[in-house]
Coordinates of C-alpha atoms in Angstrom, one line a residue:
M1 CA -96.6 91.7 58.1
F2 CA -99.3 89.1 58.6
S3 CA -97.6 86.5 56.3
N4 CA -94.0 87.2 57.6
T5 CA -95.1 86.0 60.9
L6 CA -96.3 83.2 59.1
I7 CA -93.7 82.2 57.5
I8 CA -91.5 82.8 60.6
F9 CA -94.0 80.4 62.3
L10 CA -94.1 77.5 59.5
L11 CA -90.0 77.8 59.4
F12 CA -90.1 77.6 63.2
L13 CA -92.3 74.7 63.0
I14 CA -90.2 72.9 60.5
I15 CA -87.5 73.1 62.5
V16 CA -89.0 71.9 65.6
M17 CA -90.9 68.9 63.5
A18 CA -86.8 68.3 61.9
F19 CA -85.4 68.2 65.6
I20 CA -88.2 66.0 67.1
F21 CA -87.8 63.7 64.0
W22 CA -83.9 63.9 64.2
A23 CA -84.1 63.1 68.2
G24 CA -86.3 60.2 67.1
A25 CA -84.2 58.7 64.7
K26 CA -81.5 59.0 67.5
N27 CA -83.3 57.4 69.9
A28 CA -84.5 54.8 67.5
H29 CA -80.8 54.1 66.2
R30 CA -79.7 53.7 70.2
R31 CA -82.6 51.1 70.6
E32 CA -81.3 49.4 67.6
Q33 CA -77.9 49.4 68.6
A34 CA -79.1 48.2 72.3
Y35 CA -81.4 45.5 70.7
K36 CA -78.6 44.4 68.6
S37 CA -76.1 44.3 71.6
A38 CA -78.6 42.6 73.6
L39 CA -78.9 40.0 70.8
E40 CA -75.2 39.4 70.5
I41 CA -75.1 39.0 74.3
N42 CA -77.7 36.3 74.4
Q43 CA -76.4 35.1 71.2
K44 CA -72.8 34.5 73.1
K45 CA -74.9 32.9 75.9
L46 CA -76.7 30.6 74.1
D47 CA -73.2 29.6 72.0
L48 CA -71.8 29.3 75.6
Q49 CA -74.6 27.0 77.0
T50 CA -74.4 25.1 73.6
S51 CA -70.8 24.5 73.7
R52 CA -71.2 23.6 77.5
I53 CA -73.6 20.7 76.6
H54 CA -71.5 19.2 73.7
I55 CA -68.7 19.2 76.4
L56 CA -71.0 17.5 78.9
S57 CA -72.2 15.0 75.9
R58 CA -68.8 14.2 75.1
A59 CA -67.1 14.2 78.6
L60 CA -68.8 11.3 80.2
P61 CA -68.3 8.7 77.8
N62 CA -64.4 9.5 77.0
L63 CA -64.4 9.4 80.5
Q64 CA -66.0 5.8 80.7
S65 CA -63.3 4.8 78.1
A66 CA -60.4 6.4 79.9
M67 CA -61.1 4.1 83.0
G68 CA -60.4 1.0 80.8
E69 CA -56.8 2.4 80.0
I70 CA -53.8 0.7 81.4
H71 CA -52.4 4.1 82.8
E72 CA -55.5 4.6 85.0
N73 CA -54.6 8.2 85.7
N74 CA -56.2 9.2 82.5
W75 CA -59.3 9.6 83.9
Q76 CA -57.7 12.5 86.2
T77 CA -56.6 14.6 82.7
I78 CA -59.7 13.9 80.9
A79 CA -61.5 14.9 83.8
L80 CA -59.7 18.0 84.3
D81 CA -59.2 19.2 80.7
E82 CA -63.2 18.8 80.5
S83 CA -64.1 20.4 83.6
R84 CA -62.0 23.4 82.8
A85 CA -63.5 23.4 79.3
L86 CA -66.7 23.5 80.8
L87 CA -65.9 26.6 83.2
W88 CA -63.6 28.4 80.5
A89 CA -61.4 28.6 83.2
D90 CA -58.0 30.2 83.0
G91 CA -56.3 27.9 85.7
A92 CA -57.0 24.3 86.6
S93 CA -55.7 21.8 89.0
Y94 CA -56.5 18.2 90.4
W95 CA -55.1 17.5 94.1
C96 CA -55.2 14.2 95.4
L97 CA -55.9 13.2 98.9
H98 CA -53.7 11.2 101.0
E99 CA -55.7 10.5 103.7
S100 CA -52.4 8.3 105.8
S101 CA -50.8 12.1 105.7
Q102 CA -54.0 13.9 105.9
E103 CA -52.3 16.0 102.6
L104 CA -53.4 17.3 99.3
E105 CA -50.9 16.5 96.6
L106 CA -50.9 18.2 92.9
T107 CA -51.4 15.8 90.4
V108 CA -52.2 17.4 87.2
A109 CA -52.5 21.1 86.5
R110 CA -53.4 23.2 83.3
G111 CA -53.2 27.0 82.7
L112 CA -51.9 29.4 85.3
D113 CA -51.9 26.3 87.6
T114 CA -49.0 25.0 85.9
S115 CA -46.8 27.7 87.8
I116 CA -47.9 26.4 91.4
K117 CA -44.4 26.0 93.5
E118 CA -46.0 24.3 96.3
I119 CA -47.3 20.5 95.4
R120 CA -48.4 19.4 98.9
V121 CA -50.5 21.1 101.1
R122 CA -51.6 19.9 104.4
L123 CA -55.2 20.1 105.4
D124 CA -54.3 21.6 109.2
F125 CA -52.3 24.3 107.2
N126 CA -54.7 27.1 106.4
E127 CA -58.1 26.1 106.6
A128 CA -59.5 29.4 104.7
D129 CA -57.6 28.1 101.4
A130 CA -60.1 26.7 99.0
L131 CA -58.7 23.5 98.6
V132 CA -58.4 22.7 102.2
K133 CA -62.1 23.9 103.1
A134 CA -63.3 21.8 99.9
A135 CA -61.5 18.4 101.0
K136 CA -62.6 19.1 104.6
T137 CA -66.3 20.1 104.4
R138 CA -66.8 18.1 101.2
V139 CA -69.0 20.8 99.5
P140 CA -67.5 22.6 96.7
V141 CA -66.1 26.8 97.7
L142 CA -66.3 29.6 95.9
L143 CA -64.0 32.4 96.7
T144 CA -63.6 36.0 95.0
D145 CA -60.0 37.1 95.7
N146 CA -60.4 40.8 94.6
E147 CA -58.6 42.2 98.0
I148 CA -55.7 39.2 97.4
V149 CA -54.5 39.6 94.2
S150 CA -54.0 43.5 92.1
E151 CA -56.2 41.6 89.4
P152 CA -59.8 40.4 89.9
Q153 CA -59.5 36.5 90.7
S154 CA -62.2 34.1 91.6
T155 CA -61.4 30.4 92.7
L156 CA -63.8 27.6 92.9
A157 CA -62.6 24.4 94.7
V158 CA -64.9 21.1 94.1
P159 CA -64.2 17.9 95.9
L160 CA -64.3 14.4 94.2
V161 CA -66.4 12.0 96.9
V162 CA -66.3 8.4 95.9
S163 CA -68.1 6.0 98.1
A164 CA -68.2 8.4 101.2
R165 CA -64.5 9.2 100.8
V166 CA -62.7 12.2 99.3
M167 CA -60.5 11.0 96.7
G168 CA -59.3 14.5 95.5
V169 CA -60.1 18.5 94.9
F170 CA -60.6 20.1 91.5
R171 CA -59.5 23.6 91.8
F172 CA -60.6 26.4 88.7
I173 CA -59.3 30.1 88.7
R174 CA -60.8 32.4 86.3
K175 CA -59.1 36.3 86.1
G176 CA -60.8 39.5 85.2
D177 CA -64.2 40.8 85.9
S178 CA -66.2 37.9 85.1
A179 CA -65.9 35.7 88.1
L180 CA -67.2 32.3 88.6
N181 CA -70.4 32.2 89.5
P182 CA -73.1 30.2 91.8
R183 CA -74.8 28.8 88.6
E184 CA -71.5 27.6 87.1
L185 CA -70.8 26.3 90.5
D186 CA -73.9 24.2 90.1
L187 CA -73.0 22.9 86.6
I188 CA -69.2 22.1 87.5
A189 CA -70.5 19.9 90.8
M190 CA -73.2 18.2 88.9
F191 CA -70.1 17.1 86.2
I192 CA -67.9 16.2 89.4
R193 CA -70.7 14.3 90.6
Q194 CA -70.8 12.3 87.5
L195 CA -67.4 11.5 87.5
A196 CA -67.7 10.2 91.1
L197 CA -70.3 7.7 89.6
V198 CA -68.0 6.6 87.1
V199 CA -65.1 6.3 89.1
E200 CA -67.1 4.3 91.8
N201 CA -68.1 2.0 89.1
H202 CA -64.7 1.4 87.5
E203 CA -63.5 0.7 91.4
M204 CA -66.2 -1.8 92.0
A205 CA -65.9 -3.6 88.6
S206 CA -62.0 -3.8 89.2
N207 CA -62.6 -5.1 92.9
R208 CA -64.8 -7.8 91.4
E209 CA -62.4 -8.8 88.9
K210 CA -59.7 -8.8 91.2
F211 CA -61.6 -11.2 93.6
Y212 CA -62.5 -13.4 90.6
L213 CA -58.7 -13.8 89.6
E214 CA -57.6 -14.3 93.3
L215 CA -60.2 -16.8 93.6
V216 CA -59.5 -18.1 90.2
Q217 CA -55.5 -18.6 91.4
T218 CA -57.0 -20.5 94.5
L219 CA -58.7 -22.7 92.5
A220 CA -55.6 -23.5 90.2
E221 CA -53.5 -23.9 93.2
I222 CA -55.9 -26.7 94.7
L223 CA -55.7 -28.3 91.3
D224 CA -52.2 -28.3 91.2
S225 CA -52.1 -29.8 94.6
R226 CA -53.4 -33.2 93.0
D227 CA -50.0 -33.2 91.7
A228 CA -47.2 -32.1 93.9
S229 CA -44.7 -32.0 90.8
T230 CA -46.6 -28.9 89.7
I231 CA -47.3 -26.9 92.7
G232 CA -46.9 -23.3 92.1
Q233 CA -46.6 -23.7 88.6
T234 CA -49.8 -21.6 88.0
K235 CA -48.6 -18.7 89.8
K236 CA -45.5 -18.7 87.9
A237 CA -47.5 -19.2 84.6
R238 CA -49.7 -16.2 85.7
H239 CA -46.9 -13.9 86.0
L240 CA -45.3 -15.0 82.8
A241 CA -48.2 -14.5 81.1
R242 CA -48.5 -10.7 81.8
L243 CA -44.8 -10.4 81.1
V244 CA -45.0 -12.2 77.5
A245 CA -48.6 -10.2 76.6
Q246 CA -46.6 -6.8 77.6
E247 CA -43.8 -7.6 75.2
L248 CA -46.3 -8.5 72.3
N249 CA -48.2 -4.9 73.3
M250 CA -51.5 -6.6 73.7
P251 CA -54.1 -4.5 75.6
E252 CA -54.9 -4.4 79.5
Q253 CA -58.5 -6.1 78.8
F254 CA -56.6 -9.0 76.5
I255 CA -54.2 -9.7 79.4
Y256 CA -56.6 -9.8 81.9
Y257 CA -58.3 -12.7 80.3
L258 CA -54.7 -14.3 79.6
E259 CA -54.1 -14.5 83.4
F260 CA -57.3 -16.3 83.6
A261 CA -56.0 -18.8 80.9
A262 CA -52.8 -19.4 82.4
L263 CA -54.5 -20.5 85.3
L264 CA -57.2 -22.6 84.2
H265 CA -55.4 -24.1 80.9
D266 CA -55.3 -27.4 82.5
V267 CA -58.5 -27.5 84.3
G268 CA -60.2 -30.1 82.1
K269 CA -57.6 -32.3 84.0
I270 CA -60.1 -32.4 86.5
A271 CA -61.8 -35.3 84.8
I272 CA -58.8 -37.4 84.1
D273 CA -58.3 -40.2 86.3
D274 CA -55.2 -39.7 89.0
S275 CA -54.1 -43.4 87.7
V276 CA -53.2 -41.7 84.2
L277 CA -52.3 -38.1 85.5
K278 CA -49.7 -39.5 87.8
K279 CA -48.3 -42.9 85.3
P280 CA -44.6 -43.0 86.0
G281 CA -44.3 -45.1 82.9
K282 CA -45.4 -44.6 79.2
L283 CA -49.1 -43.9 78.5
T284 CA -50.9 -46.4 76.7
P285 CA -52.8 -44.8 73.5
E286 CA -55.9 -45.3 75.2
E287 CA -54.5 -43.3 78.2
F288 CA -53.3 -40.6 75.6
E289 CA -56.3 -40.2 74.1
A290 CA -58.0 -39.4 77.5
I291 CA -55.5 -37.2 78.4
K292 CA -55.9 -35.1 75.2
K293 CA -59.7 -34.6 75.9
H294 CA -58.6 -32.4 78.8
P295 CA -58.6 -29.0 76.3
E296 CA -62.4 -29.9 75.4
I297 CA -63.4 -30.6 78.9
G298 CA -61.7 -27.2 80.3
Y299 CA -63.6 -25.4 77.1
K300 CA -67.1 -27.1 78.6
I301 CA -66.5 -26.2 81.9
L302 CA -65.5 -22.2 81.2
A303 CA -67.4 -21.2 78.2
P304 CA -71.0 -21.5 80.2
V305 CA -69.3 -18.8 82.7
T306 CA -70.1 -15.5 81.1
M307 CA -66.7 -14.1 82.5
L308 CA -64.5 -16.6 81.5
A309 CA -66.1 -17.3 78.0
P310 CA -63.4 -15.0 76.3
V311 CA -60.8 -17.7 78.1
A312 CA -62.6 -21.2 77.2
P313 CA -61.3 -20.5 73.3
M314 CA -57.6 -20.2 74.5
V315 CA -57.8 -23.6 76.9
L316 CA -59.4 -25.1 74.1
Y317 CA -56.4 -24.7 71.5
H318 CA -53.6 -24.4 74.0
Q319 CA -52.4 -27.8 72.7
E320 CA -52.3 -26.9 68.9
W321 CA -49.2 -27.0 67.3
F322 CA -48.1 -24.0 65.0
N323 CA -47.5 -26.2 62.2
G324 CA -51.1 -28.0 62.3
K325 CA -50.0 -31.2 64.3
G326 CA -51.4 -30.3 67.6
Y327 CA -54.8 -31.2 69.1
P328 CA -57.9 -31.3 69.2
E329 CA -58.8 -29.7 65.3
G330 CA -55.4 -29.7 64.0
L331 CA -55.4 -25.6 63.6
S332 CA -52.2 -23.8 62.3
G333 CA -50.5 -20.5 62.2
E334 CA -53.0 -17.6 62.9
E335 CA -55.9 -19.9 63.1
I336 CA -54.7 -20.6 66.7
P337 CA -55.9 -17.7 69.1
L338 CA -53.2 -15.9 70.0
G339 CA -54.0 -16.4 73.4
A340 CA -53.8 -20.2 73.4
R341 CA -50.5 -19.8 71.5
I342 CA -48.9 -18.1 74.6
V343 CA -50.5 -21.0 76.7
A344 CA -49.1 -23.3 74.7
I345 CA -45.2 -22.0 75.6
L346 CA -46.6 -21.3 79.1
D347 CA -47.5 -25.2 79.7
A348 CA -44.5 -26.8 77.6
W349 CA -42.4 -24.6 79.7
G350 CA -44.0 -25.6 83.4
A351 CA -44.1 -29.5 82.3
M352 CA -40.1 -29.3 81.2
T353 CA -39.4 -27.1 84.3
S354 CA -41.2 -29.6 87.0
V355 CA -40.8 -32.9 88.4
R356 CA -42.5 -35.7 86.5
P357 CA -42.9 -39.2 87.7
W358 CA -40.9 -40.7 84.9
R359 CA -37.8 -37.8 84.9
P360 CA -36.3 -34.8 86.9
P361 CA -37.0 -31.3 86.2
L362 CA -34.6 -29.8 83.2
S363 CA -32.5 -26.7 84.0
N364 CA -34.0 -23.3 82.9
E365 CA -31.5 -23.2 80.0
D366 CA -32.1 -26.6 78.8
A367 CA -36.2 -26.4 78.5
L368 CA -35.4 -22.4 76.9
N369 CA -33.4 -24.6 74.5
E370 CA -36.1 -26.9 73.7
I371 CA -38.9 -23.9 73.4
R372 CA -36.1 -22.4 70.6
K373 CA -35.6 -25.8 68.9
G374 CA -40.2 -26.1 68.6
S375 CA -40.3 -22.2 67.1
G376 CA -41.8 -22.5 63.9
T377 CA -43.0 -26.3 64.5
Q378 CA -44.8 -26.3 67.7
F379 CA -44.7 -22.8 68.6
D380 CA -45.2 -19.6 67.3
P381 CA -42.0 -18.0 66.6
R382 CA -42.9 -14.2 67.2
V383 CA -44.0 -15.6 70.7
V384 CA -41.2 -17.4 71.7
E385 CA -39.1 -14.4 71.0
A386 CA -41.5 -12.7 73.3
F387 CA -41.5 -15.3 76.1
V388 CA -37.4 -15.1 75.8
L389 CA -37.5 -11.6 76.4
A390 CA -40.1 -12.2 79.1
L391 CA -38.0 -14.9 80.9
E392 CA -35.1 -13.0 80.9
K393 CA -36.7 -9.9 82.7
T394 CA -37.5 -12.6 85.6
R395 CA -34.1 -13.5 85.6
D396 CA -33.2 -9.9 86.2
V397 CA -35.7 -9.7 88.8
T398 CA -35.1 -12.6 91.1
G399 CA -31.2 -12.4 90.1

C-alpha cells in the first residue's frame, strides 16, 4: 500500500516538475522572442538613424553645388527630395511666399502632394492651416489630423527663413499610425536652418557679383567716353558675349567671366595716349607697336585682382588670330583660350560697326560679311557660327 502511494506521489512530482519545466521553457521562448523583437526594432531604428546621417552628409554639399546651376530653382527640388527622405514622408511640397500678394504658391511637389489642386494659398485664408500658420509664425507646425481624414495622417510645415524673411514653407505628410513626432520636427528644422544658411550665402555672393559686374560696366563706359565713337559698345559686347557663349553651351560661371572680358578687353588702352587712339590718319609703325601693347597692359591690370584673374587671359589673347598671325604671342587654334576667341570677334564687330576718325561705320551686313571672311584665319570658325546665330537672335528681339 505504501509503495503504491509512493509511486503515485513520484508520478505526481514528475508531472509537476515537467509542467514547471514546460512553463519555464515557454516563458524563456517568449522572452527570447521579445528580446529578438526588441533587437529588430532597435536595429530598424539604428538603420533609420544611419540612413538619416548619410542623407544629411550628402544633402548639404548637393545643395551647395545646386546653387551654382543655371536654373537656380534646382535647389528647391533637391532640398525637398532630401528632406522628404529624412522623414520618410508620404507627401512633400515646397511653397514659395510672394510678399506682395501675401500668397503661398506651390513650386515643387512629391508623393501625395502631387495631387494638390489649389496651387495658391492666401495667408488670410485659413489661419489653422499648417502652411499658413508656419508662414505667419515663422516656426514649424506639427498637426495630427485624425479627426479630419478617415486614415490617420500627420502634417508638418517648416518655414524657410532667410535673412529675417520667410522665403517659403516646406510641407510634409505621413499617413498611418506612425505619426510625425517632435523629434523628427527637430531634425528637419535643423536641416532647413542649414539650408537657409546655404541660400543666404548664395544670395550674398550673387549680390556681390552683380555689384562688381555693374561697377565694371560703369568703369568700361567711362573708358568708352574717351572716344565718342565707341560709346555704348561695351554694353552691346557684354550682351552678345552671353548669347554667343550660350550658343556654345558654356556653363554659367564661364559666361560670368566672359561678360567681364567683353567689358574690359580694351582696359589696357587707358595707358595709350589719346593722340594715338584718336589719330585720324594711318598709324606709324611706332604708334602701332604702342597700340599692340594694350592686351598685355590690360592683363597686368586684371591679373592681380583675385576676382578678375580668370578674365586676364581672355584680355591678354583677344588679339591673337586663329591662324597664328596675331599678337602678343602668336598663338593659334585651340592654344588661344576660348574666351579670348569669343572676345576677338566681339572686338572686331564693335570696331567695324562704330564710327572711326578715318571712316564711317560699316553696316551690320557688311560687318558680318567681314567676320565670315575671317573665319578660319582671324577667327575660330565654330565661334563665328555661334556669333552669327547670336546676332540673329538680337535682330529677332530688336526687329
